[in-house]
Amino acid sequence: MILSASRRTDIPNYYSEWFYNRIKEEFLYVRNPINVHQISEIKITPDVVDCIVFWTKNPLPMMGRLDELKEYPFYFQFTLTGYGNDVEANVPDKRTAMIPVFRDLSSRIGRERVIWRYDPIFFSDKYTAQYHLNAFQYIAEALKGYTDKCVISFVDMYAKNRKRMEDLSKFDLHDSELRKFAKELSGIANDNHMTAASCAEKIDLDDCGIVHNCCIDKALIEKITGYKLKAGKDKNQRPECGCMESVDIGAYHTCKNGCVYCYANESEKSVARNASKYDPASPLLCSHVETGDRISLRKTASLKETQLSIFDI
């Protein structure tokens, strides 16, 4: 089993104490986002968890306790963009805070286990293509030697973020302009010894030097764990997503980063309401078991491939 922690919220930044408590107790609960009274109990012992994938804009709050994960393979998807606090309201300063944190994390766990995400990209009067190229180059040069890969994506519009994005006067580039932009990003990444990859994009950017990416990456996890995995594509993600199957342990409407492009938060009020329920001792993130809830044990198992092929001999 692969744990995703989490596409839905920034667990390392805001809920690391809860996460470490769950690791200690070796189980957690996750509410079904569609049927909120349906709760899955998930065993997270080292024998069933093949890898943990963290998604964050600021892992600093959990970095002092990484030794508690010594029994678990893991890696980080670390989002580091050029946006200011008008777009990412509660993310600390990139130059003075987040770039040093990225370097520190990489130095501790290895550059191959910290993936730099410059995403999602959108264009506006302020955040022009040239602005992004300048910001991308600055960050890439600062992270040279601290990561092997940079993942990009272009912002997707959802009901939850459409109004906020429209308020920023977002616009799209023509195909030729977008490809020129992508090729320049790829060149900057290559100059700084990074592979440039895209996340769940319909557009094929291979000719621009940007390969399709898997964020829950089977090849990387096999490299980290040292064994083959028997796993398929995640059917719960978009058709363009190449990620392998995983179990997301987060909760929607709980991330306090305040990003205008976020699809996982309905509103600031909903985040404040849910975050106020945060209890590090609860098996549920930002919630407690209530009357009418139904808890069922989810079947979990390692994805380790036990049958060798002729290519493994």
PDB file of C-alpha atoms in Angstrom:
ATOM      1  CA  MET A   1       0.000   0.000   0.000  1.00  0.00           C
ATOM      2  CA  ILE A   2       1.155   3.510  -0.812  1.00  0.00           C
ATOM      3  CA  LEU A   3       0.024   6.268   1.554  1.00  0.00           C
ATOM      4  CA  SER A   4      -0.613   9.677  -0.004  1.00  0.00           C
ATOM      5  CA  ALA A   5      -0.249  12.389   2.629  1.00  0.00           C
ATOM      6  CA  SER A   6      -1.935  14.187   1.013  1.00  0.00           C
ATOM      7  CA  ARG A   7      -3.420  15.602  -2.182  1.00  0.00           C
ATOM      8  CA  ARG A   8      -6.269  16.972  -0.071  1.00  0.00           C
ATOM      9  CA  THR A   9      -4.362  19.009   2.511  1.00  0.00           C
ATOM     10  CA  ASP A  10      -0.872  19.926   3.696  1.00  0.00           C
ATOM     11  CA  ILE A  11      -0.333  17.368   6.444  1.00  0.00           C
ATOM     12  CA  PRO A  12       3.401  18.063   6.959  1.00  0.00           C
ATOM     13  CA  ASN A  13       2.791  21.777   7.449  1.00  0.00           C
ATOM     14  CA  TYR A  14      -0.306  21.781   9.663  1.00  0.00           C
ATOM     15  CA  TYR A  15      -1.038  18.285  10.944  1.00  0.00           C
ATOM     16  CA  SER A  16       2.300  16.554  11.485  1.00  0.00           C
ATOM     17  CA  GLU A  17       1.617  15.871  15.175  1.00  0.00           C
ATOM     18  CA  TRP A  18      -1.547  13.998  14.201  1.00  0.00           C
ATOM     19  CA  PHE A  19       0.396  12.066  11.577  1.00  0.00           C
ATOM     20  CA  TYR A  20       3.173  11.035  13.963  1.00  0.00           C
ATOM     21  CA  ASN A  21       0.557   9.930  16.505  1.00  0.00           C
ATOM     22  CA  ARG A  22      -1.010   7.764  13.814  1.00  0.00           C
ATOM     23  CA  ILE A  23       2.374   6.242  12.980  1.00  0.00           C
ATOM     24  CA  LYS A  24       2.884   5.467  16.670  1.00  0.00           C
ATOM     25  CA  GLU A  25      -0.550   3.831  17.014  1.00  0.00           C
ATOM     26  CA  GLU A  26      -0.228   2.151  13.579  1.00  0.00           C
ATOM     27  CA  PHE A  27      -3.754   2.887  12.350  1.00  0.00           C
ATOM     28  CA  LEU A  28      -5.925   5.808  11.289  1.00  0.00           C
ATOM     29  CA  TYR A  29      -9.448   6.615  10.118  1.00  0.00           C
ATOM     30  CA  VAL A  30     -10.385   8.315   6.862  1.00  0.00           C
ATOM     31  CA  ARG A  31     -13.838   9.674   6.062  1.00  0.00           C
ATOM     32  CA  ASN A  32     -15.269   8.976   2.632  1.00  0.00           C
ATOM     33  CA  PRO A  33     -15.419  12.421   0.924  1.00  0.00           C
ATOM     34  CA  ILE A  34     -18.679  11.462  -0.791  1.00  0.00           C
ATOM     35  CA  ASN A  35     -20.399   9.684   2.103  1.00  0.00           C
ATOM     36  CA  VAL A  36     -19.143  11.453   5.231  1.00  0.00           C
ATOM     37  CA  HIS A  37     -20.649   8.922   7.629  1.00  0.00           C
ATOM     38  CA  GLN A  38     -18.622   6.132   6.066  1.00  0.00           C
ATOM     39  CA  ILE A  39     -15.214   5.786   7.749  1.00  0.00           C
ATOM     40  CA  SER A  40     -12.415   3.439   6.789  1.00  0.00           C
ATOM     41  CA  GLU A  41     -10.068   2.110   9.419  1.00  0.00           C
ATOM     42  CA  ILE A  42      -6.643   1.689   7.819  1.00  0.00           C
ATOM     43  CA  LYS A  43      -3.758  -0.296   9.224  1.00  0.00           C
ATOM     44  CA  ILE A  44      -0.456   1.544   8.594  1.00  0.00           C
ATOM     45  CA  THR A  45       2.149  -0.808   9.991  1.00  0.00           C
ATOM     46  CA  PRO A  46       5.523  -1.035   8.199  1.00  0.00           C
ATOM     47  CA  ASP A  47       4.690  -4.488   6.830  1.00  0.00           C
ATOM     48  CA  VAL A  48       1.757  -3.148   4.764  1.00  0.00           C
ATOM     49  CA  VAL A  49       2.945   0.390   3.920  1.00  0.00           C
ATOM     50  CA  ASP A  50       5.386   0.214   1.015  1.00  0.00           C
ATOM     51  CA  CYS A  51       5.970   3.964   0.850  1.00  0.00           C
ATOM     52  CA  ILE A  52       4.589   7.286   2.073  1.00  0.00           C
ATOM     53  CA  VAL A  53       4.350  10.183  -0.365  1.00  0.00           C
ATOM     54  CA  PHE A  54       4.150  13.595   1.302  1.00  0.00           C
ATOM     55  CA  TRP A  55       2.744  16.645  -0.507  1.00  0.00           C
ATOM     56  CA  THR A  56       3.620  19.988   1.047  1.00  0.00           C
ATOM     57  CA  LYS A  57       4.554  23.627   0.663  1.00  0.00           C
ATOM     58  CA  ASN A  58       6.384  23.633   3.991  1.00  0.00           C
ATOM     59  CA  PRO A  59       7.674  20.428   5.616  1.00  0.00           C
ATOM     60  CA  LEU A  60       9.551  22.260   8.385  1.00  0.00           C
ATOM     61  CA  PRO A  61       7.063  21.406  11.191  1.00  0.00           C
ATOM     62  CA  MET A  62       7.655  17.678  10.741  1.00  0.00           C
ATOM     63  CA  MET A  63      11.376  17.652   9.963  1.00  0.00           C
ATOM     64  CA  GLY A  64      12.542  17.441  13.563  1.00  0.00           C
ATOM     65  CA  ARG A  65      10.899  14.021  13.961  1.00  0.00           C
ATOM     66  CA  LEU A  66      11.802  12.282  10.705  1.00  0.00           C
ATOM     67  CA  ASP A  67      13.636   9.599  12.683  1.00  0.00           C
ATOM     68  CA  GLU A  68      10.192   8.324  13.731  1.00  0.00           C
ATOM     69  CA  LEU A  69       9.711   7.246  10.102  1.00  0.00           C
ATOM     70  CA  LYS A  70      12.830   5.099  10.001  1.00  0.00           C
ATOM     71  CA  GLU A  71      10.773   1.944   9.363  1.00  0.00           C
ATOM     72  CA  TYR A  72       8.976   3.509   6.391  1.00  0.00           C
ATOM     73  CA  PRO A  73      10.253   4.399   2.904  1.00  0.00           C
ATOM     74  CA  PHE A  74       9.055   7.903   1.964  1.00  0.00           C
ATOM     75  CA  TYR A  75       9.638  10.888  -0.273  1.00  0.00           C
ATOM     76  CA  PHE A  76       8.370  14.451  -0.587  1.00  0.00           C
ATOM     77  CA  GLN A  77       6.565  16.386  -3.300  1.00  0.00           C
ATOM     78  CA  PHE A  78       7.664  19.921  -2.316  1.00  0.00           C
ATOM     79  CA  THR A  79       5.814  22.774  -4.047  1.00  0.00           C
ATOM     80  CA  LEU A  80       7.947  25.875  -4.435  1.00  0.00           C
ATOM     81  CA  THR A  81       6.674  28.561  -6.822  1.00  0.00           C
ATOM     82  CA  GLY A  82       7.303  32.189  -7.633  1.00  0.00           C
ATOM     83  CA  TYR A  83       3.920  33.414  -6.421  1.00  0.00           C
ATOM     84  CA  GLY A  84       3.557  36.007  -3.698  1.00  0.00           C
ATOM     85  CA  ASN A  85       1.136  36.070  -0.779  1.00  0.00           C
ATOM     86  CA  ASP A  86      -1.600  37.393  -3.047  1.00  0.00           C
ATOM     87  CA  VAL A  87      -1.771  33.858  -4.447  1.00  0.00           C
ATOM     88  CA  GLU A  88      -0.315  31.685  -1.658  1.00  0.00           C
ATOM     89  CA  ALA A  89      -1.445  33.670   1.347  1.00  0.00           C
ATOM     90  CA  ASN A  90       0.146  31.730   4.192  1.00  0.00           C
ATOM     91  CA  VAL A  91       3.284  30.287   2.611  1.00  0.00           C
ATOM     92  CA  PRO A  92       6.509  31.706   4.123  1.00  0.00           C
ATOM     93  CA  ASP A  93       8.915  33.741   2.007  1.00  0.00           C
ATOM     94  CA  LYS A  94      10.458  31.561  -0.706  1.00  0.00           C
ATOM     95  CA  ARG A  95      13.904  33.141  -0.766  1.00  0.00           C
ATOM     96  CA  THR A  96      14.568  33.483   2.938  1.00  0.00           C
ATOM     97  CA  ALA A  97      12.586  30.528   4.288  1.00  0.00           C
ATOM     98  CA  MET A  98      11.456  27.855   1.856  1.00  0.00           C
ATOM     99  CA  ILE A  99      14.545  27.459  -0.309  1.00  0.00           C
ATOM    100  CA  PRO A 100      16.715  26.875   2.802  1.00  0.00           C
ATOM    101  CA  VAL A 101      14.134  24.361   4.103  1.00  0.00           C
ATOM    102  CA  PHE A 102      14.209  22.518   0.773  1.00  0.00           C
ATOM    103  CA  ARG A 103      17.995  22.313   0.877  1.00  0.00           C
ATOM    104  CA  ASP A 104      17.964  21.120   4.480  1.00  0.00           C
ATOM    105  CA  LEU A 105      15.403  18.405   3.772  1.00  0.00           C
ATOM    106  CA  SER A 106      17.336  17.234   0.713  1.00  0.00           C
ATOM    107  CA  SER A 107      20.567  17.103   2.689  1.00  0.00           C
ATOM    108  CA  ARG A 108      18.890  14.940   5.319  1.00  0.00           C
ATOM    109  CA  ILE A 109      17.066  12.384   3.176  1.00  0.00           C
ATOM    110  CA  GLY A 110      18.723  12.586  -0.261  1.00  0.00           C
ATOM    111  CA  ARG A 111      18.050  14.633  -3.390  1.00  0.00           C
ATOM    112  CA  GLU A 112      16.204  11.805  -5.161  1.00  0.00           C
ATOM    113  CA  ARG A 113      13.579  11.835  -2.379  1.00  0.00           C
ATOM    114  CA  VAL A 114      12.656  15.519  -2.676  1.00  0.00           C
ATOM    115  CA  ILE A 115      10.757  16.365  -5.857  1.00  0.00           C
ATOM    116  CA  TRP A 116      10.456  20.063  -6.683  1.00  0.00           C
ATOM    117  CA  ARG A 117       7.013  21.098  -7.919  1.00  0.00           C
ATOM    118  CA  TYR A 118       6.603  24.419  -9.700  1.00  0.00           C
ATOM    119  CA  ASP A 119       2.862  24.161 -10.077  1.00  0.00           C
ATOM    120  CA  PRO A 120       0.218  24.990 -10.900  1.00  0.00           C
ATOM    121  CA  ILE A 121       1.239  27.632 -13.420  1.00  0.00           C
ATOM    122  CA  PHE A 122      -1.215  30.313 -14.489  1.00  0.00           C
ATOM    123  CA  PHE A 123      -0.694  33.533 -16.404  1.00  0.00           C
ATOM    124  CA  SER A 124      -1.976  36.994 -15.549  1.00  0.00           C
ATOM    125  CA  ASP A 125      -0.957  40.623 -15.971  1.00  0.00           C
ATOM    126  CA  LYS A 126       1.325  40.205 -12.951  1.00  0.00           C
ATOM    127  CA  TYR A 127       2.382  36.592 -13.401  1.00  0.00           C
ATOM    128  CA  THR A 128       3.418  36.709 -17.027  1.00  0.00           C
ATOM    129  CA  ALA A 129       5.378  34.047 -18.878  1.00  0.00           C
ATOM    130  CA  GLN A 130       8.558  36.070 -18.389  1.00  0.00           C
ATOM    131  CA  TYR A 131       7.840  36.454 -14.684  1.00  0.00           C
ATOM    132  CA  HIS A 132       7.582  32.671 -14.343  1.00  0.00           C
ATOM    133  CA  LEU A 133      10.760  32.098 -16.340  1.00  0.00           C
ATOM    134  CA  ASN A 134      12.661  34.503 -14.096  1.00  0.00           C
ATOM    135  CA  ALA A 135      11.256  32.945 -10.913  1.00  0.00           C
ATOM    136  CA  PHE A 136      11.824  29.419 -12.179  1.00  0.00           C
ATOM    137  CA  GLN A 137      15.443  30.171 -13.050  1.00  0.00           C
ATOM    138  CA  TYR A 138      16.116  31.740  -9.649  1.00  0.00           C
ATOM    139  CA  ILE A 139      14.678  28.746  -7.783  1.00  0.00           C
ATOM    140  CA  ALA A 140      16.284  26.182 -10.095  1.00  0.00           C
ATOM    141  CA  GLU A 141      19.707  27.703  -9.589  1.00  0.00           C
ATOM    142  CA  ALA A 142      19.141  27.786  -5.823  1.00  0.00           C
ATOM    143  CA  LEU A 143      18.119  24.092  -5.816  1.00  0.00           C
ATOM    144  CA  LYS A 144      20.862  22.858  -8.129  1.00  0.00           C
ATOM    145  CA  GLY A 145      22.290  19.710  -6.583  1.00  0.00           C
ATOM    146  CA  TYR A 146      19.364  19.343  -4.167  1.00  0.00           C
ATOM    147  CA  THR A 147      16.828  17.593  -6.429  1.00  0.00           C
ATOM    148  CA  ASP A 148      16.758  15.457  -9.544  1.00  0.00           C
ATOM    149  CA  LYS A 149      13.351  16.422 -10.894  1.00  0.00           C
ATOM    150  CA  CYS A 150      11.045  19.405 -11.319  1.00  0.00           C
ATOM    151  CA  VAL A 151       7.346  18.827 -11.978  1.00  0.00           C
ATOM    152  CA  ILE A 152       5.163  21.449 -13.628  1.00  0.00           C
ATOM    153  CA  SER A 153       1.468  21.684 -14.398  1.00  0.00           C
ATOM    154  CA  PHE A 154      -0.927  24.339 -15.627  1.00  0.00           C
ATOM    155  CA  VAL A 155      -3.823  25.401 -13.456  1.00  0.00           C
ATOM    156  CA  ASP A 156      -7.133  23.567 -13.849  1.00  0.00           C
ATOM    157  CA  MET A 157     -10.399  25.360 -13.297  1.00  0.00           C
ATOM    158  CA  TYR A 158     -12.942  23.913 -10.880  1.00  0.00           C
ATOM    159  CA  ALA A 159     -16.105  25.274  -9.324  1.00  0.00           C
ATOM    160  CA  LYS A 160     -14.178  25.743  -6.072  1.00  0.00           C
ATOM    161  CA  ASN A 161     -11.459  27.972  -7.554  1.00  0.00           C
ATOM    162  CA  ARG A 162     -13.062  29.557 -10.635  1.00  0.00           C
ATOM    163  CA  LYS A 163     -14.179  32.803  -8.986  1.00  0.00           C
ATOM    164  CA  ARG A 164     -10.849  33.290  -7.197  1.00  0.00           C
ATOM    165  CA  MET A 165      -8.919  32.725 -10.415  1.00  0.00           C
ATOM    166  CA  GLU A 166     -11.146  35.089 -12.378  1.00  0.00           C
ATOM    167  CA  ASP A 167     -10.451  37.792  -9.803  1.00  0.00           C
ATOM    168  CA  LEU A 168      -6.756  37.504 -10.707  1.00  0.00           C
ATOM    169  CA  SER A 169      -7.542  38.131 -14.406  1.00  0.00           C
ATOM    170  CA  LYS A 170      -6.065  34.791 -15.466  1.00  0.00           C
ATOM    171  CA  PHE A 171      -5.532  34.281 -19.199  1.00  0.00           C
ATOM    172  CA  ASP A 172      -4.266  31.455 -21.400  1.00  0.00           C
ATOM    173  CA  LEU A 173      -1.340  31.425 -23.784  1.00  0.00           C
ATOM    174  CA  HIS A 174      -1.735  30.368 -27.406  1.00  0.00           C
ATOM    175  CA  ASP A 175      -0.396  26.892 -28.137  1.00  0.00           C
ATOM    176  CA  SER A 176       2.757  28.185 -29.823  1.00  0.00           C
ATOM    177  CA  GLU A 177       3.445  30.567 -26.919  1.00  0.00           C
ATOM    178  CA  LEU A 178       2.839  27.794 -24.380  1.00  0.00           C
ATOM    179  CA  ARG A 179       5.244  25.459 -26.153  1.00  0.00           C
ATOM    180  CA  LYS A 180       7.905  28.149 -26.355  1.00  0.00           C
ATOM    181  CA  PHE A 181       7.447  28.774 -22.638  1.00  0.00           C
ATOM    182  CA  ALA A 182       7.634  25.054 -21.817  1.00  0.00           C
ATOM    183  CA  LYS A 183      10.794  24.633 -23.878  1.00  0.00           C
ATOM    184  CA  GLU A 184      12.491  27.483 -22.021  1.00  0.00           C
ATOM    185  CA  LEU A 185      11.493  25.970 -18.651  1.00  0.00           C
ATOM    186  CA  SER A 186      12.915  22.646 -19.748  1.00  0.00           C
ATOM    187  CA  GLY A 187      16.177  24.287 -20.781  1.00  0.00           C
ATOM    188  CA  ILE A 188      16.546  25.971 -17.406  1.00  0.00           C
ATOM    189  CA  ALA A 189      15.872  22.680 -15.617  1.00  0.00           C
ATOM    190  CA  ASN A 190      18.447  20.857 -17.737  1.00  0.00           C
ATOM    191  CA  ASP A 191      21.024  23.580 -17.127  1.00  0.00           C
ATOM    192  CA  ASN A 192      20.601  22.884 -13.424  1.00  0.00           C
ATOM    193  CA  HIS A 193      20.796  19.084 -13.770  1.00  0.00           C
ATOM    194  CA  MET A 194      17.085  18.415 -13.321  1.00  0.00           C
ATOM    195  CA  THR A 195      14.591  16.447 -15.365  1.00  0.00           C
ATOM    196  CA  ALA A 196      11.512  18.508 -16.256  1.00  0.00           C
ATOM    197  CA  ALA A 197       8.212  16.618 -16.113  1.00  0.00           C
ATOM    198  CA  SER A 198       4.512  17.437 -16.345  1.00  0.00           C
ATOM    199  CA  CYS A 199       1.688  16.429 -14.012  1.00  0.00           C
ATOM    200  CA  ALA A 200      -1.640  15.182 -15.433  1.00  0.00           C
ATOM    201  CA  GLU A 201      -1.458  17.373 -18.532  1.00  0.00           C
ATOM    202  CA  LYS A 202      -3.494  16.594 -21.657  1.00  0.00           C
ATOM    203  CA  ILE A 203      -1.002  18.494 -23.792  1.00  0.00           C
ATOM    204  CA  ASP A 204       2.021  16.489 -24.962  1.00  0.00           C
ATOM    205  CA  LEU A 205       5.182  18.458 -24.216  1.00  0.00           C
ATOM    206  CA  ASP A 206       7.712  15.750 -25.075  1.00  0.00           C
ATOM    207  CA  ASP A 207       9.008  17.797 -27.997  1.00  0.00           C
ATOM    208  CA  CYS A 208       9.645  20.637 -25.524  1.00  0.00           C
ATOM    209  CA  GLY A 209      11.810  18.424 -23.344  1.00  0.00           C
ATOM    210  CA  ILE A 210       9.131  17.859 -20.691  1.00  0.00           C
ATOM    211  CA  VAL A 211       8.167  14.235 -20.095  1.00  0.00           C
ATOM    212  CA  HIS A 212       4.919  12.918 -18.635  1.00  0.00           C
ATOM    213  CA  ASN A 213       5.304  12.326 -14.916  1.00  0.00           C
ATOM    214  CA  CYS A 214       3.910  10.010 -12.251  1.00  0.00           C
ATOM    215  CA  CYS A 215       3.759  11.756  -8.870  1.00  0.00           C
ATOM    216  CA  ILE A 216       3.015   8.468  -7.099  1.00  0.00           C
ATOM    217  CA  ASP A 217       5.944   7.060  -9.010  1.00  0.00           C
ATOM    218  CA  LYS A 218       6.294   3.287  -9.235  1.00  0.00           C
ATOM    219  CA  ALA A 219       9.862   3.440 -10.576  1.00  0.00           C
ATOM    220  CA  LEU A 220      11.009   5.809  -7.820  1.00  0.00           C
ATOM    221  CA  ILE A 221       9.292   3.803  -5.085  1.00  0.00           C
ATOM    222  CA  GLU A 222      10.878   0.591  -6.353  1.00  0.00           C
ATOM    223  CA  LYS A 223      14.252   2.334  -6.261  1.00  0.00           C
ATOM    224  CA  ILE A 224      13.678   3.566  -2.698  1.00  0.00           C
ATOM    225  CA  THR A 225      12.297   0.275  -1.370  1.00  0.00           C
ATOM    226  CA  GLY A 226      14.636  -1.995  -3.297  1.00  0.00           C
ATOM    227  CA  TYR A 227      11.859  -4.307  -4.505  1.00  0.00           C
ATOM    228  CA  LYS A 228       9.365  -4.607  -7.360  1.00  0.00           C
ATOM    229  CA  LEU A 229       5.757  -3.544  -6.882  1.00  0.00           C
ATOM    230  CA  LYS A 230       2.619  -5.176  -8.188  1.00  0.00           C
ATOM    231  CA  ALA A 231       0.320  -2.221  -8.699  1.00  0.00           C
ATOM    232  CA  GLY A 232      -1.804  -0.592 -11.375  1.00  0.00           C
ATOM    233  CA  LYS A 233      -2.827   2.924 -12.318  1.00  0.00           C
ATOM    234  CA  ASP A 234      -4.861   4.874  -9.787  1.00  0.00           C
ATOM    235  CA  LYS A 235      -8.423   4.677 -11.112  1.00  0.00           C
ATOM    236  CA  ASN A 236      -9.555   7.509  -8.836  1.00  0.00           C
ATOM    237  CA  GLN A 237      -7.408  10.085 -10.649  1.00  0.00           C
ATOM    238  CA  ARG A 238      -7.919  11.811 -13.999  1.00  0.00           C
ATOM    239  CA  PRO A 239      -7.231   9.854 -17.197  1.00  0.00           C
ATOM    240  CA  GLU A 240      -4.116  11.970 -17.817  1.00  0.00           C
ATOM    241  CA  CYS A 241      -2.684  11.083 -14.402  1.00  0.00           C
ATOM    242  CA  GLY A 242      -0.054   8.351 -14.503  1.00  0.00           C
ATOM    243  CA  CYS A 243       0.123   7.751 -10.758  1.00  0.00           C
ATOM    244  CA  MET A 244       0.002   4.249  -9.335  1.00  0.00           C
ATOM    245  CA  GLU A 245      -2.739   3.346  -6.894  1.00  0.00           C
ATOM    246  CA  SER A 246      -2.516   4.831  -3.410  1.00  0.00           C
ATOM    247  CA  VAL A 247      -4.604   5.574  -0.328  1.00  0.00           C
ATOM    248  CA  ASP A 248      -5.049   9.252   0.479  1.00  0.00           C
ATOM    249  CA  ILE A 249      -5.280   9.908   4.211  1.00  0.00           C
ATOM    250  CA  GLY A 250      -6.118  13.624   4.114  1.00  0.00           C
ATOM    251  CA  ALA A 251      -9.362  15.559   4.450  1.00  0.00           C
ATOM    252  CA  TYR A 252     -10.756  18.205   2.135  1.00  0.00           C
ATOM    253  CA  HIS A 253     -11.402  21.767   3.348  1.00  0.00           C
ATOM    254  CA  THR A 254      -8.618  21.657   5.962  1.00  0.00           C
ATOM    255  CA  CYS A 255      -5.560  23.178   4.253  1.00  0.00           C
ATOM    256  CA  LYS A 256      -4.564  26.557   5.684  1.00  0.00           C
ATOM    257  CA  ASN A 257      -2.052  27.579   2.988  1.00  0.00           C
ATOM    258  CA  GLY A 258      -4.686  29.884   1.482  1.00  0.00           C
ATOM    259  CA  CYS A 259      -3.821  29.290  -2.197  1.00  0.00           C
ATOM    260  CA  VAL A 260      -6.276  30.892  -4.605  1.00  0.00           C
ATOM    261  CA  TYR A 261      -5.899  28.098  -7.166  1.00  0.00           C
ATOM    262  CA  CYS A 262      -6.699  25.327  -4.664  1.00  0.00           C
ATOM    263  CA  TYR A 263      -9.335  22.754  -5.672  1.00  0.00           C
ATOM    264  CA  ALA A 264      -9.409  21.067  -2.246  1.00  0.00           C
ATOM    265  CA  ASN A 265     -10.920  23.943  -0.241  1.00  0.00           C
ATOM    266  CA  GLU A 266     -14.424  25.300  -0.615  1.00  0.00           C
ATOM    267  CA  SER A 267     -13.860  28.549   1.275  1.00  0.00           C
ATOM    268  CA  GLU A 268     -11.862  30.160   4.061  1.00  0.00           C
ATOM    269  CA  LYS A 269     -14.847  29.665   6.371  1.00  0.00           C
ATOM    270  CA  SER A 270     -15.010  25.939   5.709  1.00  0.00           C
ATOM    271  CA  VAL A 271     -11.261  25.607   6.355  1.00  0.00           C
ATOM    272  CA  ALA A 272     -11.517  27.557   9.611  1.00  0.00           C
ATOM    273  CA  ARG A 273     -14.508  25.486  10.716  1.00  0.00           C
ATOM    274  CA  ASN A 274     -12.832  22.164  10.011  1.00  0.00           C
ATOM    275  CA  ALA A 275      -9.390  23.164  11.283  1.00  0.00           C
ATOM    276  CA  SER A 276     -10.971  24.194  14.587  1.00  0.00           C
ATOM    277  CA  LYS A 277     -11.866  20.519  15.123  1.00  0.00           C
ATOM    278  CA  TYR A 278      -8.242  19.418  14.843  1.00  0.00           C
ATOM    279  CA  ASP A 279      -7.315  17.005  17.603  1.00  0.00           C
ATOM    280  CA  PRO A 280      -3.862  15.379  17.294  1.00  0.00           C
ATOM    281  CA  ALA A 281      -5.111  12.443  19.387  1.00  0.00           C
ATOM    282  CA  SER A 282      -8.093  11.634  17.173  1.00  0.00           C
ATOM    283  CA  PRO A 283      -7.787   8.805  14.617  1.00  0.00           C
ATOM    284  CA  LEU A 284      -9.605  11.138  12.190  1.00  0.00           C
ATOM    285  CA  LEU A 285      -8.010  14.269  10.772  1.00  0.00           C
ATOM    286  CA  CYS A 286      -9.920  17.367  11.893  1.00  0.00           C
ATOM    287  CA  SER A 287     -12.836  15.258  13.031  1.00  0.00           C
ATOM    288  CA  HIS A 288     -14.137  12.816  15.629  1.00  0.00           C
ATOM    289  CA  VAL A 289     -16.343   9.755  15.348  1.00  0.00           C
ATOM    290  CA  GLU A 290     -19.952  10.873  15.680  1.00  0.00           C
ATOM    291  CA  THR A 291     -23.370   9.286  16.056  1.00  0.00           C
ATOM    292  CA  GLY A 292     -24.373   7.685  12.781  1.00  0.00           C
ATOM    293  CA  ASP A 293     -20.815   7.067  11.582  1.00  0.00           C
ATOM    294  CA  ARG A 294     -20.024   3.578  10.321  1.00  0.00           C
ATOM    295  CA  ILE A 295     -16.470   2.284  10.635  1.00  0.00           C
ATOM    296  CA  SER A 296     -15.264  -0.530   8.415  1.00  0.00           C
ATOM    297  CA  LEU A 297     -11.814  -2.101   8.273  1.00  0.00           C
ATOM    298  CA  ARG A 298     -10.186  -1.517   4.906  1.00  0.00           C
ATOM    299  CA  LYS A 299      -8.230  -4.437   3.546  1.00  0.00           C
ATOM    300  CA  THR A 300      -4.575  -3.431   3.241  1.00  0.00           C
ATOM    301  CA  ALA A 301      -1.505  -5.282   2.081  1.00  0.00           C
ATOM    302  CA  SER A 302       1.974  -4.682   0.768  1.00  0.00           C
ATOM    303  CA  LEU A 303       2.270  -4.330  -3.003  1.00  0.00           C
ATOM    304  CA  LYS A 304       5.612  -6.118  -2.997  1.00  0.00           C
ATOM    305  CA  GLU A 305       5.996  -8.429  -5.965  1.00  0.00           C
ATOM    306  CA  THR A 306       6.897 -11.857  -4.647  1.00  0.00           C
ATOM    307  CA  GLN A 307       6.981 -13.744  -7.935  1.00  0.00           C
ATOM    308  CA  LEU A 308      10.150 -13.156  -9.943  1.00  0.00           C
ATOM    309  CA  SER A 309      10.132 -12.886 -13.728  1.00  0.00           C
ATOM    310  CA  ILE A 310      12.953 -14.137 -15.954  1.00  0.00           C
ATOM    311  CA  PHE A 311      14.157 -10.511 -16.110  1.00  0.00           C
ATOM    312  CA  ASP A 312      14.755 -10.473 -12.357  1.00  0.00           C
ATOM    313  CA  ILE A 313      17.000 -13.521 -12.345  1.00  0.00           C
TER     314      ILE A 313
END
